[in-house]
mmCIF file of C-alpha atoms in Angstrom:
data_model
loop_
_atom_site.group_PDB
_atom_site.id
_atom_site.type_symbol
_atom_site.label_atom_id
_atom_site.label_comp_id
_atom_site.label_asym_id
_atom_site.label_seq_id
_atom_site.Cartn_x
_atom_site.Cartn_y
_atom_site.Cartn_z
ATOM 1 C CA MET A 1 101.876 -1.934 -202.383
ATOM 2 C CA THR A 2 98.471 -3.439 -201.597
ATOM 3 C CA SER A 3 97.882 -7.105 -202.518
ATOM 4 C CA PRO A 4 94.908 -7.822 -204.769
ATOM 5 C CA PRO A 5 91.888 -9.467 -203.119
ATOM 6 C CA PHE A 6 92.731 -13.028 -204.308
ATOM 7 C CA ASP A 7 95.998 -12.896 -202.387
ATOM 8 C CA LEU A 8 93.966 -12.738 -199.196
ATOM 9 C CA THR A 9 92.785 -15.890 -197.484
ATOM 10 C CA PRO A 10 88.971 -15.907 -197.051
ATOM 11 C CA TRP A 11 88.370 -16.987 -193.486
ATOM 12 C CA ASP A 12 84.698 -16.119 -193.071
ATOM 13 C CA ASP A 13 82.180 -18.923 -192.476
ATOM 14 C CA LEU A 14 84.807 -21.696 -192.259
ATOM 15 C CA ASP A 15 85.202 -24.179 -189.431
ATOM 16 C CA PRO A 16 88.320 -23.211 -187.452
ATOM 17 C CA GLU A 17 88.996 -26.909 -186.847
ATOM 18 C CA GLY A 18 88.648 -27.821 -190.557
ATOM 19 C CA PRO A 19 91.203 -27.655 -193.362
ATOM 20 C CA ALA A 20 92.856 -24.308 -194.140
ATOM 21 C CA PRO A 21 91.195 -22.265 -196.879
ATOM 22 C CA ILE A 22 92.665 -22.303 -200.381
ATOM 23 C CA ARG A 23 95.041 -19.368 -200.988
ATOM 24 C CA LEU A 24 95.754 -17.981 -204.462
ATOM 25 C CA MET A 25 98.479 -15.577 -205.454
ATOM 26 C CA HIS A 26 100.071 -13.943 -208.492
ATOM 27 C CA HIS A 27 102.640 -15.979 -210.379
ATOM 28 C CA ASP A 28 106.010 -15.973 -208.677
ATOM 29 C CA ALA A 29 109.052 -16.260 -210.981
ATOM 30 C CA ARG A 30 110.783 -18.261 -208.219
ATOM 31 C CA TRP A 31 108.380 -21.183 -208.753
ATOM 32 C CA LYS A 32 110.447 -22.367 -211.761
ATOM 33 C CA GLN A 33 113.583 -22.398 -209.588
ATOM 34 C CA GLU A 34 111.679 -24.179 -206.820
ATOM 35 C CA PHE A 35 110.693 -26.855 -209.326
ATOM 36 C CA GLU A 36 114.269 -27.287 -210.539
ATOM 37 C CA GLN A 37 115.537 -27.678 -206.969
ATOM 38 C CA THR A 38 112.740 -30.133 -206.192
ATOM 39 C CA ARG A 39 113.452 -32.073 -209.366
ATOM 40 C CA SER A 40 117.147 -32.304 -208.523
ATOM 41 C CA SER A 41 116.597 -33.450 -204.930
ATOM 42 C CA LEU A 42 113.980 -36.035 -205.967
ATOM 43 C CA LEU A 43 116.166 -37.540 -208.668
ATOM 44 C CA GLN A 44 119.178 -37.674 -206.403
ATOM 45 C CA SER A 45 117.379 -39.151 -203.394
ATOM 46 C CA CYS A 46 115.308 -41.713 -205.298
ATOM 47 C CA GLN A 47 118.431 -43.562 -206.489
ATOM 48 C CA GLY A 48 117.138 -44.408 -209.964
ATOM 49 C CA HIS A 49 113.574 -45.371 -208.948
ATOM 50 C CA VAL A 50 112.221 -42.134 -210.431
ATOM 51 C CA THR A 51 112.989 -41.816 -214.127
ATOM 52 C CA GLN A 52 111.241 -38.540 -215.062
ATOM 53 C CA ILE A 53 109.918 -35.481 -213.235
ATOM 54 C CA ASP A 54 107.546 -32.889 -214.749
ATOM 55 C CA HIS A 55 106.314 -29.559 -213.389
ATOM 56 C CA VAL A 56 102.515 -29.474 -213.675
ATOM 57 C CA GLY A 57 99.659 -27.375 -212.356
ATOM 58 C CA SER A 58 99.214 -23.601 -212.467
ATOM 59 C CA THR A 59 102.664 -22.852 -210.993
ATOM 60 C CA SER A 60 104.143 -24.381 -214.167
ATOM 61 C CA ILE A 61 102.421 -21.822 -216.405
ATOM 62 C CA SER A 62 104.122 -18.453 -216.422
ATOM 63 C CA GLY A 63 101.885 -15.572 -215.415
ATOM 64 C CA LEU A 64 98.951 -17.551 -213.965
ATOM 65 C CA ILE A 65 97.447 -16.940 -210.562
ATOM 66 C CA ALA A 66 97.915 -20.144 -208.582
ATOM 67 C CA GLN A 67 97.968 -21.836 -205.227
ATOM 68 C CA PRO A 68 101.551 -21.449 -204.009
ATOM 69 C CA ILE A 69 102.173 -25.195 -204.222
ATOM 70 C CA ILE A 70 104.764 -26.669 -206.580
ATOM 71 C CA ASP A 71 103.095 -29.695 -208.172
ATOM 72 C CA VAL A 72 105.341 -32.293 -209.761
ATOM 73 C CA VAL A 73 104.768 -35.641 -211.370
ATOM 74 C CA ALA A 74 107.466 -38.192 -210.580
ATOM 75 C CA LEU A 75 107.410 -41.253 -212.792
ATOM 76 C CA VAL A 76 108.645 -44.722 -211.989
ATOM 77 C CA THR A 77 108.921 -47.585 -214.492
ATOM 78 C CA ASP A 78 106.630 -50.065 -212.708
ATOM 79 C CA LEU A 79 104.314 -50.489 -209.720
ATOM 80 C CA SER A 80 106.981 -52.247 -207.645
ATOM 81 C CA SER A 81 109.039 -48.995 -207.692
ATOM 82 C CA LEU A 82 106.237 -46.874 -206.192
ATOM 83 C CA ASP A 83 106.843 -47.904 -202.583
ATOM 84 C CA ALA A 84 110.629 -47.667 -202.788
ATOM 85 C CA ALA A 85 110.452 -44.203 -204.381
ATOM 86 C CA SER A 86 107.864 -43.107 -201.814
ATOM 87 C CA LEU A 87 110.187 -44.051 -198.914
ATOM 88 C CA HIS A 88 113.024 -42.001 -200.436
ATOM 89 C CA ILE A 89 110.729 -39.021 -201.002
ATOM 90 C CA GLU A 90 109.406 -39.238 -197.431
ATOM 91 C CA GLY A 91 113.038 -38.837 -196.335
ATOM 92 C CA LEU A 92 112.946 -35.349 -197.899
ATOM 93 C CA ASN A 93 110.318 -34.151 -195.363
ATOM 94 C CA TYR A 94 107.295 -35.249 -197.466
ATOM 95 C CA ARG A 95 104.385 -37.229 -196.155
ATOM 96 C CA VAL A 96 101.970 -39.555 -197.954
ATOM 97 C CA VAL A 97 98.453 -38.182 -198.140
ATOM 98 C CA ASP A 98 95.148 -39.501 -199.489
ATOM 99 C CA THR A 99 95.238 -40.094 -203.198
ATOM 100 C CA PRO A 100 92.238 -38.749 -205.153
ATOM 101 C CA ASN A 101 90.116 -41.322 -207.005
ATOM 102 C CA TRP A 102 91.043 -39.976 -210.433
ATOM 103 C CA LEU A 103 94.719 -40.749 -209.815
ATOM 104 C CA ASP A 104 94.711 -44.539 -210.222
ATOM 105 C CA GLN A 105 97.701 -46.617 -209.092
ATOM 106 C CA SER A 106 99.574 -43.626 -207.761
ATOM 107 C CA LEU A 107 100.712 -42.042 -204.504
ATOM 108 C CA VAL A 108 100.531 -38.407 -203.446
ATOM 109 C CA LEU A 109 103.109 -36.895 -201.132
ATOM 110 C CA GLN A 110 103.096 -33.411 -199.703
ATOM 111 C CA LYS A 111 105.880 -31.343 -198.181
ATOM 112 C CA PRO A 112 104.796 -29.278 -195.232
ATOM 113 C CA ARG A 113 106.735 -26.143 -194.429
ATOM 114 C CA HIS A 114 105.518 -23.990 -191.550
ATOM 115 C CA GLY A 115 102.223 -25.868 -191.554
ATOM 116 C CA GLU A 116 101.238 -25.138 -195.143
ATOM 117 C CA THR A 117 101.808 -27.478 -198.052
ATOM 118 C CA THR A 118 104.451 -26.001 -200.381
ATOM 119 C CA HIS A 119 105.181 -28.969 -202.628
ATOM 120 C CA ARG A 120 103.176 -31.904 -203.882
ATOM 121 C CA VAL A 121 104.550 -34.990 -205.631
ATOM 122 C CA LEU A 122 102.239 -37.120 -207.708
ATOM 123 C CA LEU A 123 104.119 -40.405 -207.872
ATOM 124 C CA MET A 124 102.932 -42.641 -210.685
ATOM 125 C CA VAL A 125 103.951 -45.282 -213.193
ATOM 126 C CA LEU A 126 105.196 -44.186 -216.600
ATOM 127 C CA GLY A 127 102.304 -44.267 -219.096
ATOM 128 C CA ASN A 128 99.619 -43.393 -216.536
ATOM 129 C CA PRO A 129 96.830 -41.574 -218.473
ATOM 130 C CA ALA A 130 96.577 -38.949 -215.693
ATOM 131 C CA HIS A 131 100.162 -37.845 -216.395
ATOM 132 C CA GLU A 132 99.489 -37.556 -220.083
ATOM 133 C CA ARG A 133 96.349 -35.498 -219.408
ATOM 134 C CA MET A 134 98.179 -33.101 -217.043
ATOM 135 C CA ILE A 135 101.002 -32.539 -219.557
ATOM 136 C CA GLN A 136 98.467 -31.995 -222.359
ATOM 137 C CA VAL A 137 96.604 -29.329 -220.352
ATOM 138 C CA ARG A 138 99.828 -27.646 -219.213
ATOM 139 C CA ASP A 139 101.276 -27.510 -222.719
ATOM 140 C CA TYR A 140 97.951 -26.265 -224.193
ATOM 141 C CA LEU A 141 97.776 -23.394 -221.712
ATOM 142 C CA ARG A 142 101.429 -22.545 -222.229
ATOM 143 C CA ALA A 143 100.906 -22.366 -226.017
ATOM 144 C CA ASN A 144 97.585 -20.470 -225.836
ATOM 145 C CA PRO A 145 97.868 -17.370 -223.601
ATOM 146 C CA GLU A 146 94.269 -16.300 -224.302
ATOM 147 C CA GLU A 147 92.955 -19.664 -223.088
ATOM 148 C CA ALA A 148 95.273 -19.491 -220.081
ATOM 149 C CA LEU A 149 93.768 -16.103 -219.134
ATOM 150 C CA ARG A 150 90.218 -17.492 -219.518
ATOM 151 C CA PHE A 151 91.197 -20.498 -217.387
ATOM 152 C CA GLU A 152 92.696 -18.193 -214.748
ATOM 153 C CA SER A 153 89.584 -15.977 -214.670
ATOM 154 C CA THR A 154 87.287 -18.967 -214.288
ATOM 155 C CA LYS A 155 89.480 -20.433 -211.540
ATOM 156 C CA VAL A 156 89.557 -17.161 -209.580
ATOM 157 C CA ASP A 157 85.764 -16.774 -209.962
ATOM 158 C CA ARG A 158 85.204 -20.292 -208.627
ATOM 159 C CA TRP A 159 87.606 -19.636 -205.801
ATOM 160 C CA LYS A 160 85.675 -16.500 -204.825
ATOM 161 C CA GLN A 161 82.350 -18.384 -205.033
ATOM 162 C CA SER A 162 83.665 -21.163 -202.833
ATOM 163 C CA GLY A 163 84.995 -18.680 -200.245
ATOM 164 C CA GLY A 164 88.257 -20.637 -200.272
ATOM 165 C CA ASP A 165 86.574 -23.821 -199.065
ATOM 166 C CA PRO A 166 89.010 -26.592 -200.097
ATOM 167 C CA ASP A 167 86.414 -29.254 -200.885
ATOM 168 C CA GLN A 168 84.206 -26.934 -202.961
ATOM 169 C CA TYR A 169 87.247 -25.452 -204.709
ATOM 170 C CA GLU A 170 88.525 -28.941 -205.652
ATOM 171 C CA GLN A 171 85.099 -29.907 -207.064
ATOM 172 C CA ASP A 172 84.880 -26.660 -209.022
ATOM 173 C CA LYS A 173 88.446 -27.020 -210.282
ATOM 174 C CA ALA A 174 87.744 -30.578 -211.490
ATOM 175 C CA ALA A 175 84.803 -29.265 -213.497
ATOM 176 C CA VAL A 176 86.921 -26.486 -214.972
ATOM 177 C CA PHE A 177 89.657 -28.909 -215.993
ATOM 178 C CA SER A 178 87.139 -31.275 -217.545
ATOM 179 C CA LYS A 179 85.683 -28.489 -219.625
ATOM 180 C CA LEU A 180 89.158 -27.326 -220.619
ATOM 181 C CA GLU A 181 90.200 -30.843 -221.664
ATOM 182 C CA ASP A 182 87.132 -31.016 -223.923
ATOM 183 C CA GLN A 183 88.351 -27.881 -225.709
ATOM 184 C CA ILE A 184 91.857 -29.174 -226.443
ATOM 185 C CA PRO A 185 92.199 -30.433 -229.990
ATOM 186 C CA GLY A 186 92.993 -34.110 -230.156
ATOM 187 C CA SER A 187 92.049 -34.903 -226.571
#
């Protein structure tokens, strides 16, 4: 069976020394199980510092084309727990990476496996508005399959236009999410 074009990694015109191009693929039913295993290992290793873990991002929405990265939000009760939880998570083969500006008072950790990121933990304090926004978008797309398909189509189009360039794709994705949030009733 031949993979569709968006399963291929676009390598043309990219600096071989730069970051790897973004890769998208069809939804994989195993992503839900990956999340559950990740959730279990994080809760067990963080020894009570993490109080809640949510699956977010496109892998959390059944049927959507996504980057094959399991995104989770791990919540702690206060800022003093961020560092302690981070150390426990690092012990699970994660590493702290740069935190984007929109993710205030948070840490981002990624799990490398064979050189590619497979899991990302957004570690933040309970009540962080970014968490609430991510859950709102996820739940809206889960409840509105037509909107999810429009979102997917726009995301794939932007990916194609960016040629898989990570920086351009992230900028485009931010614009898509902003527009989507404006469409959600009550946001």
